[in-house]
Amino acid sequence: MKRTTLVLSLGLMVALAACKGKNKTENADQQTTSEQQADNSTPAASTPANEPKTYQVAFSPDTAYLGKTKEAFVRVKSGKAVELSDADGKVTGTEITYELEVTNKNQVGGNGIFINPGDFRLQLDNGNNLTHDNYNTLNVDAESTKSSENKFRLPAGAKPKTLNLFYDETRVSVGVELK
C-alpha cells in the first residue's frame, strides 16, 4: 500500500511538472504571437506614402517692437511649412503658414495701429524677396491684441532666410529656419 501511494505520488509530481512546462511554452508562444501582431500593426500607424512633407518653422527672435515709439509689439508664432507637389509627385514649392500676433502698446484713448502684412518681405537663401501669397491686415485698438494667419508660397528648392517686418517707417528682421 505504501509502495502504491509512493508510485502514484511520484507519477502525479511528474505529470504536474510536465504540465507546468507546457504552460510556459504555450504562454511564450502566445507572447511571441502578440508581439508579432503589435509589430505588424506599427507600419499601418505610420504616415501614408502620399502624405506631403511638413516642417516646423522657427523664428528667431520670435518677438519684435515696431513703430517710431515702439508702439507695436509683434509676435511671430505657430510656423508650419508644407511641401507642395503636382499629381506626378514632383515638388512644386513650399507653403509657409504662420500666425502674426500684434499688441498695441498705446494707452487707452491713444491711437490704434494698422499692420499690413502685405508690406512684409520674406528673403530667400538665393537673395530673392517674396510678398505674401495670402494675408490678413490687423487694425489693433489701444491696449489690445489681435492676430491673423498669413501664408508665403516659396518656389521649389528655395529655403527661407529672413522675414522683414515693416511698420511706420521702421524695419525689423527676423530669422526663419525650417526644422
Tab-separated table of N, CA and C in Angstrom:
chain	number	residue	atom	x	y	z
A	1	MET	N	0.797	-1.166	0.000
A	1	MET	CA	0.000	0.000	0.000
A	1	MET	C	0.852	1.246	0.000
A	2	LYS	N	1.883	1.249	0.836
A	2	LYS	CA	2.781	2.407	0.859
A	2	LYS	C	3.479	2.546	-0.478
A	3	ARG	N	3.820	1.421	-1.050
A	3	ARG	CA	4.532	1.454	-2.323
A	3	ARG	C	3.620	2.023	-3.410
A	4	THR	N	2.371	1.675	-3.435
A	4	THR	CA	1.436	2.170	-4.431
A	4	THR	C	1.228	3.671	-4.264
A	5	THR	N	1.100	4.124	-3.043
A	5	THR	CA	0.927	5.540	-2.776
A	5	THR	C	2.153	6.317	-3.224
A	6	LEU	N	3.314	5.760	-2.971
A	6	LEU	CA	4.566	6.397	-3.377
A	6	LEU	C	4.659	6.488	-4.893
A	7	VAL	N	4.296	5.448	-5.599
A	7	VAL	CA	4.341	5.434	-7.062
A	7	VAL	C	3.323	6.418	-7.621
A	8	LEU	N	2.136	6.444	-7.036
A	8	LEU	CA	1.114	7.376	-7.508
A	8	LEU	C	1.537	8.831	-7.267
A	9	SER	N	2.084	9.108	-6.104
A	9	SER	CA	2.514	10.486	-5.825
A	9	SER	C	3.661	10.893	-6.732
A	10	LEU	N	4.578	9.982	-7.018
A	10	LEU	CA	5.670	10.274	-7.961
A	10	LEU	C	5.114	10.522	-9.354
A	11	GLY	N	4.185	9.723	-9.766
A	11	GLY	CA	3.562	9.900	-11.082
A	11	GLY	C	2.832	11.224	-11.170
A	12	LEU	N	2.163	11.584	-10.086
A	12	LEU	CA	1.455	12.845	-10.038
A	12	LEU	C	2.408	14.031	-10.121
A	13	MET	N	3.551	13.977	-9.442
A	13	MET	CA	4.549	15.055	-9.498
A	13	MET	C	5.139	15.185	-10.902
A	14	VAL	N	5.392	14.090	-11.554
A	14	VAL	CA	5.927	14.111	-12.919
A	14	VAL	C	4.902	14.739	-13.860
A	15	ALA	N	3.639	14.359	-13.679
A	15	ALA	CA	2.583	14.919	-14.519
A	15	ALA	C	2.444	16.430	-14.304
A	16	LEU	N	2.508	16.872	-13.043
A	16	LEU	CA	2.429	18.305	-12.751
A	16	LEU	C	3.610	19.061	-13.337
A	17	ALA	N	4.784	18.500	-13.235
A	17	ALA	CA	5.974	19.146	-13.795
A	17	ALA	C	5.859	19.251	-15.302
A	18	ALA	N	5.323	18.229	-15.935
A	18	ALA	CA	5.150	18.244	-17.389
A	18	ALA	C	4.124	19.298	-17.786
A	19	CYS	N	3.057	19.428	-17.031
A	19	CYS	CA	2.034	20.430	-17.330
A	19	CYS	C	2.564	21.845	-17.153
A	20	LYS	N	3.351	22.069	-16.119
A	20	LYS	CA	3.939	23.400	-15.907
A	20	LYS	C	4.822	23.782	-17.074
A	21	GLY	N	5.589	22.886	-17.573
A	21	GLY	CA	6.463	23.162	-18.715
A	21	GLY	C	5.660	23.509	-19.957
A	22	LYS	N	4.542	22.794	-20.187
A	22	LYS	CA	3.696	23.070	-21.347
A	22	LYS	C	3.091	24.465	-21.239
A	23	ASN	N	2.628	24.855	-20.051
A	23	ASN	CA	2.040	26.178	-19.867
A	23	ASN	C	3.050	27.272	-20.154
A	24	LYS	N	4.282	27.058	-19.762
A	24	LYS	CA	5.310	28.059	-20.009
A	24	LYS	C	5.542	28.220	-21.502
A	25	THR	N	5.643	27.126	-22.221
A	25	THR	CA	5.894	27.238	-23.657
A	25	THR	C	4.675	27.797	-24.370
A	26	GLU	N	3.454	27.402	-23.910
A	26	GLU	CA	2.257	27.967	-24.529
A	26	GLU	C	2.191	29.465	-24.281
A	27	ASN	N	2.492	29.917	-23.064
A	27	ASN	CA	2.490	31.346	-22.758
A	27	ASN	C	3.546	32.076	-23.575
A	28	ALA	N	4.708	31.451	-23.719
A	28	ALA	CA	5.769	32.069	-24.516
A	28	ALA	C	5.333	32.194	-25.965
A	29	ASP	N	4.662	31.155	-26.498
A	29	ASP	CA	4.167	31.212	-27.870
A	29	ASP	C	3.116	32.307	-28.017
A	30	GLN	N	2.233	32.443	-27.032
A	30	GLN	CA	1.206	33.480	-27.086
A	30	GLN	C	1.824	34.865	-27.019
A	31	GLN	N	2.856	35.039	-26.191
A	31	GLN	CA	3.517	36.342	-26.098
A	31	GLN	C	4.211	36.673	-27.402
A	32	THR	N	4.885	35.704	-28.008
A	32	THR	CA	5.571	35.926	-29.273
A	32	THR	C	4.570	36.310	-30.351
A	33	THR	N	3.431	35.618	-30.386
A	33	THR	CA	2.403	35.916	-31.373
A	33	THR	C	1.859	37.325	-31.174
A	34	SER	N	1.592	37.724	-29.932
A	34	SER	CA	1.066	39.067	-29.698
A	34	SER	C	2.111	40.131	-30.014
A	35	GLU	N	3.394	39.858	-29.763
A	35	GLU	CA	4.450	40.809	-30.120
A	35	GLU	C	4.546	40.957	-31.630
A	36	GLN	N	4.421	39.852	-32.361
A	36	GLN	CA	4.470	39.914	-33.815
A	36	GLN	C	3.286	40.699	-34.355
A	37	GLN	N	2.106	40.514	-33.756
A	37	GLN	CA	0.939	41.265	-34.186
A	37	GLN	C	1.127	42.747	-33.920
A	38	ALA	N	1.727	43.106	-32.798
A	38	ALA	CA	1.985	44.512	-32.487
A	38	ALA	C	2.981	45.092	-33.479
A	39	ASP	N	4.016	44.321	-33.839
A	39	ASP	CA	4.998	44.788	-34.813
A	39	ASP	C	4.350	44.985	-36.177
A	40	ASN	N	3.439	44.103	-36.553
A	40	ASN	CA	2.762	44.211	-37.842
A	40	ASN	C	1.824	45.401	-37.877
A	41	SER	N	1.268	45.807	-36.739
A	41	SER	CA	0.348	46.935	-36.727
A	41	SER	C	1.077	48.276	-36.742
A	42	THR	N	2.339	48.326	-36.370
A	42	THR	CA	3.087	49.572	-36.329
A	42	THR	C	3.187	50.245	-37.699
A	43	PRO	N	3.530	49.553	-38.789
A	43	PRO	CA	3.598	50.235	-40.074
A	43	PRO	C	2.264	50.832	-40.503
A	44	ALA	N	1.163	50.240	-40.130
A	44	ALA	CA	-0.140	50.779	-40.503
A	44	ALA	C	-0.380	52.122	-39.820
A	45	ALA	N	0.201	52.333	-38.639
A	45	ALA	CA	0.014	53.584	-37.910
A	45	ALA	C	0.902	54.700	-38.435
A	46	SER	N	1.930	54.386	-39.219
A	46	SER	CA	2.819	55.415	-39.738
A	46	SER	C	2.134	56.189	-40.860
A	47	THR	N	2.770	57.276	-41.316
A	47	THR	CA	2.166	58.143	-42.311
A	47	THR	C	2.099	57.454	-43.665
A	48	PRO	N	1.061	57.728	-44.438
A	48	PRO	CA	0.934	57.142	-45.765
A	48	PRO	C	2.023	57.659	-46.692
A	49	ALA	N	2.273	56.919	-47.760
A	49	ALA	CA	3.342	57.271	-48.695
A	49	ALA	C	3.046	58.573	-49.434
A	50	ASN	N	1.781	58.897	-49.648
A	50	ASN	CA	1.450	60.104	-50.399
A	50	ASN	C	1.256	61.327	-49.510
A	51	GLU	N	1.545	61.228	-48.227
A	51	GLU	CA	1.449	62.350	-47.290
A	51	GLU	C	2.542	63.371	-47.615
A	52	PRO	N	2.204	64.682	-47.747
A	52	PRO	CA	3.233	65.682	-48.061
A	52	PRO	C	4.187	65.884	-46.887
A	53	LYS	N	5.414	66.279	-47.188
A	53	LYS	CA	6.391	66.566	-46.141
A	53	LYS	C	5.986	67.844	-45.426
A	54	THR	N	6.088	67.817	-44.112
A	54	THR	CA	5.790	69.005	-43.327
A	54	THR	C	6.994	69.346	-42.461
A	55	TYR	N	7.139	70.622	-42.167
A	55	TYR	CA	8.247	71.119	-41.359
A	55	TYR	C	7.705	72.081	-40.317
A	56	GLN	N	8.428	72.210	-39.227
A	56	GLN	CA	8.172	73.274	-38.265
A	56	GLN	C	9.005	74.474	-38.707
A	57	VAL	N	8.470	75.652	-38.564
A	57	VAL	CA	9.185	76.871	-38.922
A	57	VAL	C	9.529	77.605	-37.626
A	58	ALA	N	10.816	77.851	-37.429
A	58	ALA	CA	11.280	78.551	-36.230
A	58	ALA	C	11.667	79.980	-36.598
A	59	PHE	N	11.209	80.925	-35.791
A	59	PHE	CA	11.534	82.336	-35.976
A	59	PHE	C	12.451	82.765	-34.845
A	60	SER	N	13.507	83.500	-35.200
A	60	SER	CA	14.478	83.899	-34.176
A	60	SER	C	14.930	85.325	-34.422
A	61	PRO	N	14.611	86.268	-33.586
A	61	PRO	CA	13.740	86.190	-32.415
A	61	PRO	C	12.287	86.121	-32.871
A	62	ASP	N	11.426	85.626	-32.019
A	62	ASP	CA	10.021	85.495	-32.401
A	62	ASP	C	9.185	86.702	-31.982
A	63	THR	N	9.805	87.692	-31.334
A	63	THR	CA	9.102	88.917	-30.954
A	63	THR	C	9.923	90.127	-31.373
A	64	ALA	N	9.227	91.243	-31.624
A	64	ALA	CA	9.913	92.479	-32.016
A	64	ALA	C	8.994	93.668	-31.747
A	65	TYR	N	9.615	94.836	-31.546
A	65	TYR	CA	8.879	96.088	-31.427
A	65	TYR	C	9.006	96.833	-32.737
A	66	LEU	N	7.886	97.368	-33.227
A	66	LEU	CA	7.866	98.165	-34.445
A	66	LEU	C	7.247	99.523	-34.144
A	67	GLY	N	7.535	100.490	-34.970
A	67	GLY	CA	6.998	101.834	-34.818
A	67	GLY	C	8.056	102.770	-34.269
A	68	LYS	N	7.879	104.065	-34.569
A	68	LYS	CA	8.852	105.064	-34.126
A	68	LYS	C	8.926	105.154	-32.612
A	69	THR	N	7.809	104.928	-31.926
A	69	THR	CA	7.809	104.943	-30.461
A	69	THR	C	7.629	103.533	-29.899
A	70	LYS	N	7.916	102.534	-30.715
A	70	LYS	CA	7.818	101.116	-30.334
A	70	LYS	C	6.437	100.766	-29.785
A	71	GLU	N	5.416	101.283	-30.479
A	71	GLU	CA	4.048	101.051	-30.023
A	71	GLU	C	3.461	99.710	-30.459
A	72	ALA	N	4.072	99.044	-31.429
A	72	ALA	CA	3.557	97.761	-31.902
A	72	ALA	C	4.484	96.637	-31.442
A	73	PHE	N	3.954	95.759	-30.599
A	73	PHE	CA	4.701	94.579	-30.157
A	73	PHE	C	4.211	93.415	-31.010
A	74	VAL	N	5.112	92.848	-31.812
A	74	VAL	CA	4.757	91.820	-32.786
A	74	VAL	C	5.357	90.486	-32.363
A	75	ARG	N	4.530	89.449	-32.409
A	75	ARG	CA	4.992	88.081	-32.126
A	75	ARG	C	4.684	87.221	-33.347
A	76	VAL	N	5.696	86.518	-33.846
A	76	VAL	CA	5.539	85.610	-34.975
A	76	VAL	C	5.597	84.198	-34.407
A	77	LYS	N	4.506	83.416	-34.595
A	77	LYS	CA	4.456	82.104	-33.949
A	77	LYS	C	3.688	81.092	-34.790
A	78	SER	N	3.676	79.866	-34.314
A	78	SER	CA	2.945	78.751	-34.941
A	78	SER	C	3.310	78.562	-36.401
A	79	GLY	N	4.589	78.587	-36.701
A	79	GLY	CA	5.035	78.420	-38.072
A	79	GLY	C	5.023	76.966	-38.522
A	80	LYS	N	4.444	76.728	-39.704
A	80	LYS	CA	4.410	75.400	-40.315
A	80	LYS	C	4.694	75.544	-41.796
A	81	ALA	N	5.323	74.535	-42.359
A	81	ALA	CA	5.582	74.530	-43.792
A	81	ALA	C	5.166	73.186	-44.367
A	82	VAL	N	4.565	73.220	-45.548
A	82	VAL	CA	4.128	72.015	-46.240
A	82	VAL	C	4.729	72.039	-47.640
A	83	GLU	N	5.352	70.930	-48.017
A	83	GLU	CA	5.923	70.809	-49.354
A	83	GLU	C	4.793	70.520	-50.333
A	84	LEU	N	4.708	71.309	-51.390
A	84	LEU	CA	3.654	71.161	-52.388
A	84	LEU	C	4.184	70.333	-53.558
A	85	SER	N	3.320	69.503	-54.140
A	85	SER	CA	3.746	68.704	-55.288
A	85	SER	C	2.590	68.577	-56.276
A	86	ASP	N	2.937	68.263	-57.527
A	86	ASP	CA	1.908	68.076	-58.546
A	86	ASP	C	1.409	66.630	-58.523
A	87	ALA	N	0.548	66.268	-59.469
A	87	ALA	CA	-0.046	64.927	-59.500
A	87	ALA	C	0.990	63.836	-59.737
A	88	ASP	N	2.098	64.178	-60.376
A	88	ASP	CA	3.155	63.198	-60.652
A	88	ASP	C	4.111	63.025	-59.478
A	89	GLY	N	3.947	63.822	-58.423
A	89	GLY	CA	4.818	63.727	-57.255
A	89	GLY	C	6.009	64.668	-57.321
A	90	LYS	N	6.106	65.485	-58.362
A	90	LYS	CA	7.215	66.437	-58.484
A	90	LYS	C	6.959	67.626	-57.556
A	91	VAL	N	7.983	68.009	-56.783
A	91	VAL	CA	7.859	69.116	-55.839
A	91	VAL	C	7.735	70.425	-56.615
A	92	THR	N	6.678	71.195	-56.303
A	92	THR	CA	6.451	72.465	-56.984
A	92	THR	C	6.729	73.669	-56.102
A	93	GLY	N	6.965	73.448	-54.818
A	93	GLY	CA	7.256	74.556	-53.916
A	93	GLY	C	6.917	74.205	-52.481
A	94	THR	N	6.945	75.227	-51.630
A	94	THR	CA	6.653	75.060	-50.215
A	94	THR	C	5.738	76.196	-49.778
A	95	GLU	N	4.746	75.864	-48.967
A	95	GLU	CA	3.848	76.882	-48.428
A	95	GLU	C	4.117	77.025	-46.935
A	96	ILE	N	4.457	78.252	-46.529
A	96	ILE	CA	4.727	78.550	-45.123
A	96	ILE	C	3.528	79.296	-44.554
A	97	THR	N	3.008	78.792	-43.446
A	97	THR	CA	1.892	79.426	-42.744
A	97	THR	C	2.361	79.794	-41.345
A	98	TYR	N	2.035	80.992	-40.906
A	98	TYR	CA	2.409	81.414	-39.553
A	98	TYR	C	1.326	82.340	-38.997
A	99	GLU	N	1.335	82.485	-37.678
A	99	GLU	CA	0.402	83.379	-37.019
A	99	GLU	C	1.146	84.642	-36.596
A	100	LEU	N	0.561	85.775	-36.898
A	100	LEU	CA	1.108	87.071	-36.514
A	100	LEU	C	0.212	87.641	-35.421
A	101	GLU	N	0.803	87.907	-34.254
A	101	GLU	CA	0.058	88.463	-33.130
A	101	GLU	C	0.612	89.855	-32.840
A	102	VAL	N	-0.250	90.857	-32.844
A	102	VAL	CA	0.174	92.253	-32.649
A	102	VAL	C	-0.519	92.832	-31.425
A	103	THR	N	0.278	93.427	-30.540
A	103	THR	CA	-0.243	94.117	-29.359
A	103	THR	C	0.054	95.598	-29.499
A	104	ASN	N	-0.982	96.427	-29.324
A	104	ASN	CA	-0.836	97.873	-29.374
A	104	ASN	C	-0.457	98.341	-27.972
A	105	LYS	N	0.717	98.952	-27.835
A	105	LYS	CA	1.219	99.400	-26.532
A	105	LYS	C	0.768	100.813	-26.162
A	106	ASN	N	0.006	101.473	-27.031
A	106	ASN	CA	-0.513	102.813	-26.718
A	106	ASN	C	-1.519	102.729	-25.581
A	107	GLN	N	-1.586	103.801	-24.775
A	107	GLN	CA	-2.529	103.897	-23.663
A	107	GLN	C	-3.961	103.978	-24.207
A	108	VAL	N	-4.937	103.573	-23.409
A	108	VAL	CA	-6.334	103.701	-23.803
A	108	VAL	C	-6.606	105.169	-24.110
A	109	GLY	N	-7.306	105.415	-25.194
A	109	GLY	CA	-7.548	106.778	-25.656
A	109	GLY	C	-6.497	107.204	-26.671
A	110	GLY	N	-5.442	106.412	-26.793
A	110	GLY	CA	-4.395	106.701	-27.779
A	110	GLY	C	-4.782	106.160	-29.149
A	111	ASN	N	-3.842	106.235	-30.060
A	111	ASN	CA	-4.092	105.829	-31.440
A	111	ASN	C	-4.102	104.309	-31.603
A	112	GLY	N	-4.925	103.858	-32.521
A	112	GLY	CA	-4.887	102.470	-32.940
A	112	GLY	C	-3.751	102.304	-33.941
A	113	ILE	N	-3.368	101.073	-34.203
A	113	ILE	CA	-2.317	100.838	-35.204
A	113	ILE	C	-2.869	99.900	-36.276
A	114	PHE	N	-2.371	100.092	-37.483
A	114	PHE	CA	-2.792	99.284	-38.621
A	114	PHE	C	-1.560	98.580	-39.179
A	115	ILE	N	-1.548	97.252	-39.068
A	115	ILE	CA	-0.431	96.458	-39.572
A	115	ILE	C	-0.883	95.760	-40.847
A	116	ASN	N	-0.115	95.949	-41.917
A	116	ASN	CA	-0.413	95.316	-43.192
A	116	ASN	C	0.700	94.316	-43.526
A	117	PRO	N	0.468	93.017	-43.313
A	117	PRO	CA	1.496	92.027	-43.649
A	117	PRO	C	1.855	92.013	-45.136
A	118	GLY	N	1.047	92.637	-45.958
A	118	GLY	CA	1.380	92.759	-47.376
A	118	GLY	C	2.667	93.550	-47.588
A	119	ASP	N	3.065	94.346	-46.582
A	119	ASP	CA	4.314	95.102	-46.661
A	119	ASP	C	5.522	94.264	-46.244
A	120	PHE	N	5.296	93.129	-45.580
A	120	PHE	CA	6.396	92.279	-45.118
A	120	PHE	C	7.056	91.597	-46.315
A	121	ARG	N	8.333	91.253	-46.166
A	121	ARG	CA	9.084	90.561	-47.218
A	121	ARG	C	9.814	89.368	-46.620
A	122	LEU	N	9.727	88.229	-47.316
A	122	LEU	CA	10.455	87.024	-46.927
A	122	LEU	C	11.645	86.883	-47.853
A	123	GLN	N	12.840	86.978	-47.286
A	123	GLN	CA	14.057	86.848	-48.085
A	123	GLN	C	14.457	85.374	-48.133
A	124	LEU	N	14.773	84.898	-49.335
A	124	LEU	CA	15.158	83.501	-49.538
A	124	LEU	C	16.669	83.356	-49.544
A	125	ASP	N	17.135	82.105	-49.482
A	125	ASP	CA	18.573	81.840	-49.483
A	125	ASP	C	19.247	82.237	-50.791
A	126	ASN	N	18.474	82.402	-51.868
A	126	ASN	CA	19.048	82.823	-53.148
A	126	ASN	C	19.018	84.344	-53.322
A	127	GLY	N	18.585	85.085	-52.288
A	127	GLY	CA	18.594	86.544	-52.329
A	127	GLY	C	17.287	87.173	-52.789
A	128	ASN	N	16.351	86.399	-53.305
A	128	ASN	CA	15.066	86.940	-53.752
A	128	ASN	C	14.186	87.276	-52.549
A	129	ASN	N	13.305	88.259	-52.735
A	129	ASN	CA	12.340	88.645	-51.706
A	129	ASN	C	10.936	88.336	-52.202
A	130	LEU	N	10.123	87.729	-51.332
A	130	LEU	CA	8.745	87.378	-51.680
A	130	LEU	C	7.764	88.178	-50.844
A	131	THR	N	6.582	88.441	-51.434
A	131	THR	CA	5.474	89.003	-50.678
A	131	THR	C	4.525	87.859	-50.325
A	132	HIS	N	3.567	88.132	-49.466
A	132	HIS	CA	2.629	87.102	-49.028
A	132	HIS	C	1.773	86.603	-50.180
A	133	ASP	N	1.465	85.327	-50.128
A	133	ASP	CA	0.509	84.729	-51.048
A	133	ASP	C	-0.905	85.000	-50.540
A	134	ASN	N	-1.058	84.987	-49.211
A	134	ASN	CA	-2.343	85.237	-48.566
A	134	ASN	C	-2.062	85.887	-47.210
A	135	TYR	N	-2.738	86.987	-46.905
A	135	TYR	CA	-2.512	87.652	-45.612
A	135	TYR	C	-3.776	88.349	-45.152
A	136	ASN	N	-3.792	88.679	-43.859
A	136	ASN	CA	-4.908	89.404	-43.251
A	136	ASN	C	-4.349	90.622	-42.520
A	137	THR	N	-4.888	91.798	-42.822
A	137	THR	CA	-4.434	93.015	-42.155
A	137	THR	C	-5.005	93.062	-40.743
A	138	LEU	N	-4.334	93.832	-39.887
A	138	LEU	CA	-4.751	93.952	-38.492
A	138	LEU	C	-4.926	95.421	-38.130
A	139	ASN	N	-6.082	95.767	-37.589
A	139	ASN	CA	-6.341	97.093	-37.055
A	139	ASN	C	-6.507	96.913	-35.554
A	140	VAL	N	-5.477	97.284	-34.783
A	140	VAL	CA	-5.433	96.975	-33.359
A	140	VAL	C	-5.679	98.242	-32.547
A	141	ASP	N	-6.711	98.214	-31.703
A	141	ASP	CA	-7.032	99.340	-30.830
A	141	ASP	C	-5.994	99.451	-29.713
A	142	ALA	N	-5.982	100.583	-29.035
A	142	ALA	CA	-5.043	100.826	-27.933
A	142	ALA	C	-5.210	99.763	-26.848
A	143	GLU	N	-4.094	99.341	-26.307
A	143	GLU	CA	-4.022	98.343	-25.240
A	143	GLU	C	-4.822	97.075	-25.545
A	144	SER	N	-4.705	96.579	-26.778
A	144	SER	CA	-5.369	95.326	-27.130
A	144	SER	C	-4.453	94.515	-28.049
A	145	THR	N	-4.833	93.262	-28.266
A	145	THR	CA	-4.045	92.341	-29.085
A	145	THR	C	-4.954	91.666	-30.099
A	146	LYS	N	-4.456	91.529	-31.312
A	146	LYS	CA	-5.165	90.800	-32.365
A	146	LYS	C	-4.156	89.935	-33.099
A	147	SER	N	-4.676	88.888	-33.754
A	147	SER	CA	-3.789	88.013	-34.509
A	147	SER	C	-4.414	87.653	-35.846
A	148	SER	N	-3.566	87.209	-36.751
A	148	SER	CA	-4.024	86.788	-38.073
A	148	SER	C	-3.107	85.693	-38.598
A	149	GLU	N	-3.638	84.899	-39.527
A	149	GLU	CA	-2.844	83.845	-40.158
A	149	GLU	C	-2.423	84.324	-41.544
A	150	ASN	N	-1.162	84.087	-41.870
A	150	ASN	CA	-0.596	84.567	-43.125
A	150	ASN	C	0.186	83.456	-43.799
A	151	LYS	N	0.319	83.552	-45.149
A	151	LYS	CA	0.988	82.487	-45.909
A	151	LYS	C	1.940	83.059	-46.953
A	152	PHE	N	3.066	82.381	-47.085
A	152	PHE	CA	4.011	82.626	-48.169
A	152	PHE	C	4.075	81.361	-49.012
A	153	ARG	N	4.260	81.504	-50.296
A	153	ARG	CA	4.471	80.354	-51.172
A	153	ARG	C	5.852	80.483	-51.803
A	154	LEU	N	6.743	79.526	-51.469
A	154	LEU	CA	8.117	79.540	-51.953
A	154	LEU	C	8.245	78.679	-53.209
A	155	PRO	N	9.120	79.057	-54.120
A	155	PRO	CA	9.363	78.197	-55.289
A	155	PRO	C	10.119	76.936	-54.869
A	156	ALA	N	10.091	75.932	-55.734
A	156	ALA	CA	10.763	74.660	-55.443
A	156	ALA	C	12.254	74.878	-55.242
A	157	GLY	N	12.802	74.247	-54.230
A	157	GLY	CA	14.240	74.305	-53.950
A	157	GLY	C	14.691	75.511	-53.150
A	158	ALA	N	13.814	76.465	-52.897
A	158	ALA	CA	14.191	77.669	-52.148
A	158	ALA	C	13.941	77.464	-50.663
A	159	LYS	N	14.810	78.045	-49.859
A	159	LYS	CA	14.678	77.991	-48.400
A	159	LYS	C	14.536	79.408	-47.864
A	160	PRO	N	13.682	79.613	-46.850
A	160	PRO	CA	13.539	80.946	-46.261
A	160	PRO	C	14.756	81.284	-45.406
A	161	LYS	N	15.071	82.566	-45.366
A	161	LYS	CA	16.228	83.009	-44.590
A	161	LYS	C	15.826	84.048	-43.547
A	162	THR	N	15.137	85.119	-43.990
A	162	THR	CA	14.798	86.235	-43.112
A	162	THR	C	13.412	86.770	-43.445
A	163	LEU	N	12.641	87.094	-42.409
A	163	LEU	CA	11.358	87.761	-42.589
A	163	LEU	C	11.546	89.204	-42.140
A	164	ASN	N	11.333	90.145	-43.067
A	164	ASN	CA	11.478	91.571	-42.775
A	164	ASN	C	10.099	92.164	-42.491
A	165	LEU	N	9.930	92.712	-41.284
A	165	LEU	CA	8.677	93.303	-40.844
A	165	LEU	C	8.778	94.820	-40.946
A	166	PHE	N	7.739	95.456	-41.483
A	166	PHE	CA	7.739	96.897	-41.664
A	166	PHE	C	6.495	97.517	-41.029
A	167	TYR	N	6.688	98.670	-40.342
A	167	TYR	CA	5.572	99.450	-39.824
A	167	TYR	C	6.084	100.839	-39.465
A	168	ASP	N	5.373	101.874	-39.900
A	168	ASP	CA	5.641	103.264	-39.542
A	168	ASP	C	7.118	103.627	-39.722
A	169	GLU	N	7.619	103.380	-40.908
A	169	GLU	CA	8.993	103.699	-41.300
A	169	GLU	C	10.042	102.991	-40.440
A	170	THR	N	9.690	101.870	-39.837
A	170	THR	CA	10.655	101.063	-39.096
A	170	THR	C	10.687	99.672	-39.697
A	171	ARG	N	11.812	99.012	-39.506
A	171	ARG	CA	12.009	97.685	-40.089
A	171	ARG	C	12.730	96.809	-39.051
A	172	VAL	N	12.249	95.558	-38.918
A	172	VAL	CA	12.892	94.577	-38.049
A	172	VAL	C	13.039	93.288	-38.855
A	173	SER	N	14.212	92.677	-38.760
A	173	SER	CA	14.457	91.408	-39.456
A	173	SER	C	14.409	90.256	-38.460
A	174	VAL	N	13.698	89.211	-38.840
A	174	VAL	CA	13.535	88.020	-38.021
A	174	VAL	C	14.069	86.826	-38.809
A	175	GLY	N	14.947	86.046	-38.196
A	175	GLY	CA	15.482	84.858	-38.862
A	175	GLY	C	14.429	83.774	-38.990
A	176	VAL	N	14.463	83.038	-40.100
A	176	VAL	CA	13.495	81.960	-40.359
A	176	VAL	C	14.267	80.699	-40.679
A	177	GLU	N	13.847	79.579	-40.051
A	177	GLU	CA	14.529	78.299	-40.270
A	177	GLU	C	13.508	77.174	-40.321
A	178	LEU	N	13.646	76.285	-41.315
A	178	LEU	CA	12.792	75.098	-41.403
A	178	LEU	C	13.423	73.986	-40.591
A	179	LYS	N	12.628	73.293	-39.773
A	179	LYS	CA	13.133	72.182	-38.978
A	179	LYS	C	12.393	70.924	-39.318
